[in-house]
Short mmCIF file of C-alpha atoms in Angstrom, two decimals:
data_model
loop_
_atom_site.label_atom_id
_atom_site.label_comp_id
_atom_site.label_asym_id
_atom_site.label_seq_id
_atom_site.Cartn_x
_atom_site.Cartn_y
_atom_site.Cartn_z
CA UNK A 56 26.74 19.08 -72.53
CA UNK A 57 25.55 19.87 -76.00
CA UNK A 58 29.23 20.22 -76.96
CA UNK A 59 29.75 16.61 -75.93
CA UNK A 60 27.35 15.49 -78.66
CA UNK A 61 28.94 17.75 -81.25
CA UNK A 62 32.44 16.57 -80.40
CA UNK A 63 31.39 12.95 -80.61
CA UNK A 64 29.90 13.44 -84.06
CA UNK A 65 32.90 15.36 -85.38
CA UNK A 66 35.30 12.68 -84.18
CA UNK A 67 33.47 10.28 -86.51
CA UNK A 68 33.34 12.69 -89.43
CA UNK A 69 29.57 12.39 -89.46
CA UNK A 70 26.60 14.69 -88.96
CA UNK A 71 24.80 14.72 -85.67
CA UNK A 72 22.21 11.93 -85.20
CA UNK A 73 18.63 12.88 -85.90
CA UNK A 74 17.75 12.73 -82.22
CA UNK A 75 20.52 15.16 -81.19
CA UNK A 76 18.64 18.50 -81.56
CA UNK A 77 15.72 17.30 -79.46
CA UNK A 78 18.04 15.83 -76.84
CA UNK A 79 20.11 19.01 -76.68
CA UNK A 80 17.00 21.13 -76.20
CA UNK A 81 15.77 18.79 -73.47
CA UNK A 82 19.09 19.10 -71.66
CA UNK A 83 19.10 22.89 -71.86
CA UNK A 84 15.52 23.17 -70.63
CA UNK A 85 16.27 20.71 -67.85
CA UNK A 86 19.19 22.77 -66.64
CA UNK A 87 17.11 25.94 -66.65
CA UNK A 88 14.34 24.23 -64.68
CA UNK A 89 16.63 22.93 -61.92
CA UNK A 90 16.14 25.07 -58.80
CA UNK A 91 19.36 26.63 -57.58
CA UNK A 92 20.04 28.07 -54.16
CA UNK A 93 20.19 31.84 -54.21
CA UNK A 94 23.40 33.52 -53.02
CA UNK A 95 21.85 36.61 -51.41
CA UNK A 96 21.37 35.61 -47.80
CA UNK A 97 21.13 31.78 -47.90
CA UNK A 98 20.34 30.47 -44.44
CA UNK A 99 21.08 27.22 -42.61
CA UNK A 100 18.13 25.11 -41.55
CA UNK A 101 17.38 23.84 -38.04
CA UNK A 102 19.24 26.84 -36.56
CA UNK A 103 17.89 29.81 -34.62
CA UNK A 104 18.76 32.96 -36.60
CA UNK A 105 18.61 36.43 -35.05
CA UNK A 106 17.29 39.52 -36.82
CA UNK A 107 16.99 43.17 -35.79
CA UNK A 108 14.47 45.99 -36.30
CA UNK A 109 14.01 49.63 -35.32
CA UNK A 110 10.37 50.33 -34.66
CA UNK A 111 7.81 49.57 -37.35
CA UNK A 112 9.30 48.73 -40.73
CA UNK A 113 11.43 46.16 -42.52
CA UNK A 114 13.54 43.88 -40.35
CA UNK A 115 17.25 43.49 -41.04
CA UNK A 116 20.02 41.13 -40.02
CA UNK A 117 22.39 41.86 -37.14
CA UNK A 118 25.60 43.87 -37.37
CA UNK A 119 28.28 43.15 -38.43
CA UNK A 120 26.81 40.34 -40.59
CA UNK A 121 24.38 42.88 -42.02
CA UNK A 122 26.08 46.26 -42.43
CA UNK A 123 22.69 47.98 -42.18
CA UNK A 124 21.45 45.84 -39.30
CA UNK A 125 21.16 46.81 -35.67
CA UNK A 126 23.33 45.76 -32.75
CA UNK A 127 22.07 42.43 -31.41
CA UNK A 128 22.63 40.81 -28.03
CA UNK A 129 23.01 37.12 -28.80
CA UNK A 130 21.47 34.28 -26.85
CA UNK A 131 23.10 33.36 -23.55
CA UNK A 132 21.66 29.85 -23.77
CA UNK A 133 20.51 28.19 -26.98
CA UNK A 134 23.11 28.55 -29.77
CA UNK A 135 22.08 31.16 -32.34
CA UNK A 136 23.52 32.84 -35.45
CA UNK A 137 23.24 36.44 -36.65
CA UNK A 138 21.36 36.85 -39.92
CA UNK A 139 22.90 38.75 -42.80
CA UNK A 140 20.94 41.15 -45.03
CA UNK A 141 17.53 40.01 -46.26
CA UNK A 142 16.07 38.37 -48.21
CA UNK A 143 16.86 35.08 -46.46
CA UNK A 144 16.70 32.21 -48.88
CA UNK A 145 16.67 28.42 -48.92
CA UNK A 146 15.27 25.55 -50.98
CA UNK A 147 12.96 23.13 -49.16
CA UNK A 148 12.88 19.45 -50.04
CA UNK A 149 9.74 17.60 -51.14
CA UNK A 150 8.33 17.49 -47.62
CA UNK A 151 8.36 21.27 -47.28
CA UNK A 152 9.56 23.18 -44.23
CA UNK A 153 8.30 24.91 -41.09
CA UNK A 154 9.15 28.50 -40.22
CA UNK A 155 9.03 29.69 -36.61
CA UNK A 156 9.31 33.40 -35.73
CA UNK A 157 9.43 34.82 -32.21
CA UNK A 158 10.10 38.19 -30.62
CA UNK A 159 12.83 38.43 -27.96
CA UNK A 160 13.40 40.42 -24.77
CA UNK A 161 10.39 42.65 -23.92
CA UNK A 162 7.05 41.84 -25.51
CA UNK A 163 5.35 44.45 -27.68
CA UNK A 164 6.48 43.70 -31.24
CA UNK A 165 4.65 41.78 -33.97
CA UNK A 166 5.90 40.70 -37.39
CA UNK A 167 4.47 40.09 -40.85
CA UNK A 168 6.21 37.30 -42.76
CA UNK A 169 6.73 37.52 -46.51
CA UNK A 170 7.94 34.90 -49.00
CA UNK A 171 9.05 36.32 -52.35
CA UNK A 172 7.11 39.45 -51.37
CA UNK A 173 3.82 37.60 -50.77
CA UNK A 174 2.34 37.73 -47.27
CA UNK A 175 2.51 34.41 -45.44
CA UNK A 176 1.07 35.46 -42.09
CA UNK A 177 1.65 37.49 -38.96
CA UNK A 178 2.86 36.59 -35.48
CA UNK A 179 0.51 36.62 -32.50
CA UNK A 180 -0.59 39.68 -30.55
CA UNK A 181 1.78 40.24 -27.61
CA UNK A 182 0.92 40.87 -23.98
CA UNK A 183 2.52 43.88 -22.34
CA UNK A 184 4.80 43.51 -19.36
CA UNK A 185 6.29 40.18 -20.46
CA UNK A 186 10.06 39.72 -20.89
CA UNK A 187 11.47 36.38 -22.10
CA UNK A 188 15.15 37.38 -22.19
CA UNK A 189 17.56 36.55 -25.00
CA UNK A 190 17.07 32.78 -25.46
CA UNK A 191 14.76 31.81 -28.40
CA UNK A 192 13.67 28.56 -26.73
CA UNK A 193 12.66 30.45 -23.60
CA UNK A 194 10.84 33.06 -25.70
CA UNK A 195 8.88 30.39 -27.57
CA UNK A 196 7.83 28.91 -24.24
CA UNK A 197 6.78 32.25 -22.71
CA UNK A 198 3.05 33.10 -22.96
CA UNK A 199 2.44 36.63 -24.14
CA UNK A 200 5.44 36.82 -26.50
CA UNK A 201 4.56 37.43 -30.14
CA UNK A 202 5.30 34.28 -32.15
CA UNK A 203 4.11 32.34 -35.18
CA UNK A 204 4.62 29.00 -36.91
CA UNK A 205 4.13 28.81 -40.68
CA UNK A 206 4.10 25.84 -43.06
CA UNK A 207 6.11 26.36 -46.25
CA UNK A 208 5.89 24.17 -49.34
CA UNK A 209 8.65 22.44 -51.25
CA UNK A 210 10.92 24.52 -53.48
CA UNK A 211 12.67 27.88 -53.29
CA UNK A 212 11.83 30.45 -50.63
CA UNK A 213 12.91 34.05 -50.08
CA UNK A 214 11.92 35.31 -46.64
CA UNK A 215 11.63 38.83 -45.26
CA UNK A 216 9.97 40.33 -42.20
CA UNK A 217 8.25 43.60 -41.42
CA UNK A 218 7.72 44.79 -37.85
CA UNK A 219 4.07 45.84 -37.67
CA UNK A 220 4.35 47.27 -34.18
CA UNK A 221 7.74 48.00 -32.78
CA UNK A 222 8.95 49.61 -29.57
CA UNK A 223 12.24 51.05 -30.81
CA UNK A 224 15.36 48.94 -31.30
CA UNK A 225 14.77 45.24 -30.86
CA UNK A 226 15.50 41.77 -32.14
CA UNK A 227 13.87 38.40 -32.60
CA UNK A 228 14.56 34.97 -33.98
CA UNK A 229 13.47 32.81 -36.86
CA UNK A 230 14.12 29.15 -37.49
CA UNK A 231 13.39 26.99 -40.53
CA UNK A 232 13.12 23.26 -39.86
CA UNK A 233 13.05 20.64 -42.57
CA UNK A 234 15.31 19.19 -45.24
CA UNK A 235 17.31 21.30 -47.66
CA UNK A 236 16.82 20.27 -51.29
CA UNK A 237 19.95 19.37 -53.26
CA UNK A 238 19.82 20.18 -56.97
CA UNK A 239 23.28 18.93 -57.96
CA UNK A 240 22.31 15.26 -58.49
CA UNK A 241 19.82 16.36 -61.14
CA UNK A 242 22.59 18.15 -63.01
CA UNK A 243 24.73 15.02 -62.75
CA UNK A 244 21.91 12.91 -64.16
CA UNK A 245 21.58 15.20 -67.18
CA UNK A 246 25.33 15.00 -67.73
CA UNK A 247 25.18 11.19 -67.70
CA UNK A 248 22.38 11.29 -70.28
CA UNK A 249 24.53 13.44 -72.56
CA UNK A 250 27.53 11.15 -72.13
CA UNK A 251 25.41 8.10 -72.91
CA UNK A 252 24.12 9.77 -76.07
CA UNK A 253 27.67 10.64 -77.10
CA UNK A 254 28.76 7.04 -76.53
CA UNK A 255 25.92 5.79 -78.73
CA UNK A 256 26.94 8.23 -81.46
CA UNK A 257 30.57 7.08 -81.35
CA UNK A 258 29.53 3.43 -81.29
CA UNK A 259 27.49 4.03 -84.40
CA UNK A 260 30.66 5.24 -86.17
CA UNK A 261 32.59 2.03 -85.58
CA UNK A 262 29.56 -0.15 -86.26
CA UNK A 263 27.41 1.52 -88.98
CA UNK A 264 24.94 -1.39 -88.91
CA UNK A 265 24.22 -0.69 -85.26
CA UNK A 266 24.16 -4.42 -84.53
CA UNK A 267 27.44 -4.58 -82.60
CA UNK A 268 29.77 -7.52 -82.18
CA UNK A 269 28.31 -10.87 -81.33
CA UNK A 270 30.05 -13.89 -79.85
#
């Protein structure tokens, strides 16, 4: 976008306007500040996403979406999607988002939630002898299953899970509900600002007085 200003000035055979350096710096800083969705594990919102774990330790996605993930038995009811390798990222809109995490199949596992490496919270203590099956909606409705609901603020998030107590190979689900922020319109707005500045510079070439034609 800075090149737009330079090209406009050169086409007139004039130096850049005095405001150009400050405007160019503003545009550059604006572009840097715009949040962009990460490409390592971006996740869809309002969808139940399945993860795997093997005893206590870091959770992974499900094979084959995550080459290092465990084998997962998908839901036989509610539609779900296998997660790829963590971290799992998204950008929440101004209203923030809500994260739900629940264990599946036999109870006995609990999870610590992290966002950019900072602890967000842990799921509830499970009750032994409970089995909710493979459907995340059924698991959320089953007393005794380890689950948790966490409020997340607006902006970028990078989620990961650690199984605090695991009973061998297992899987669970997470779901993020809310609106996904869209950064592209901000980039478009900055581009329009640069084009408007270039137009003003070119207009100044044809009308050095800056008064313009009057009828």
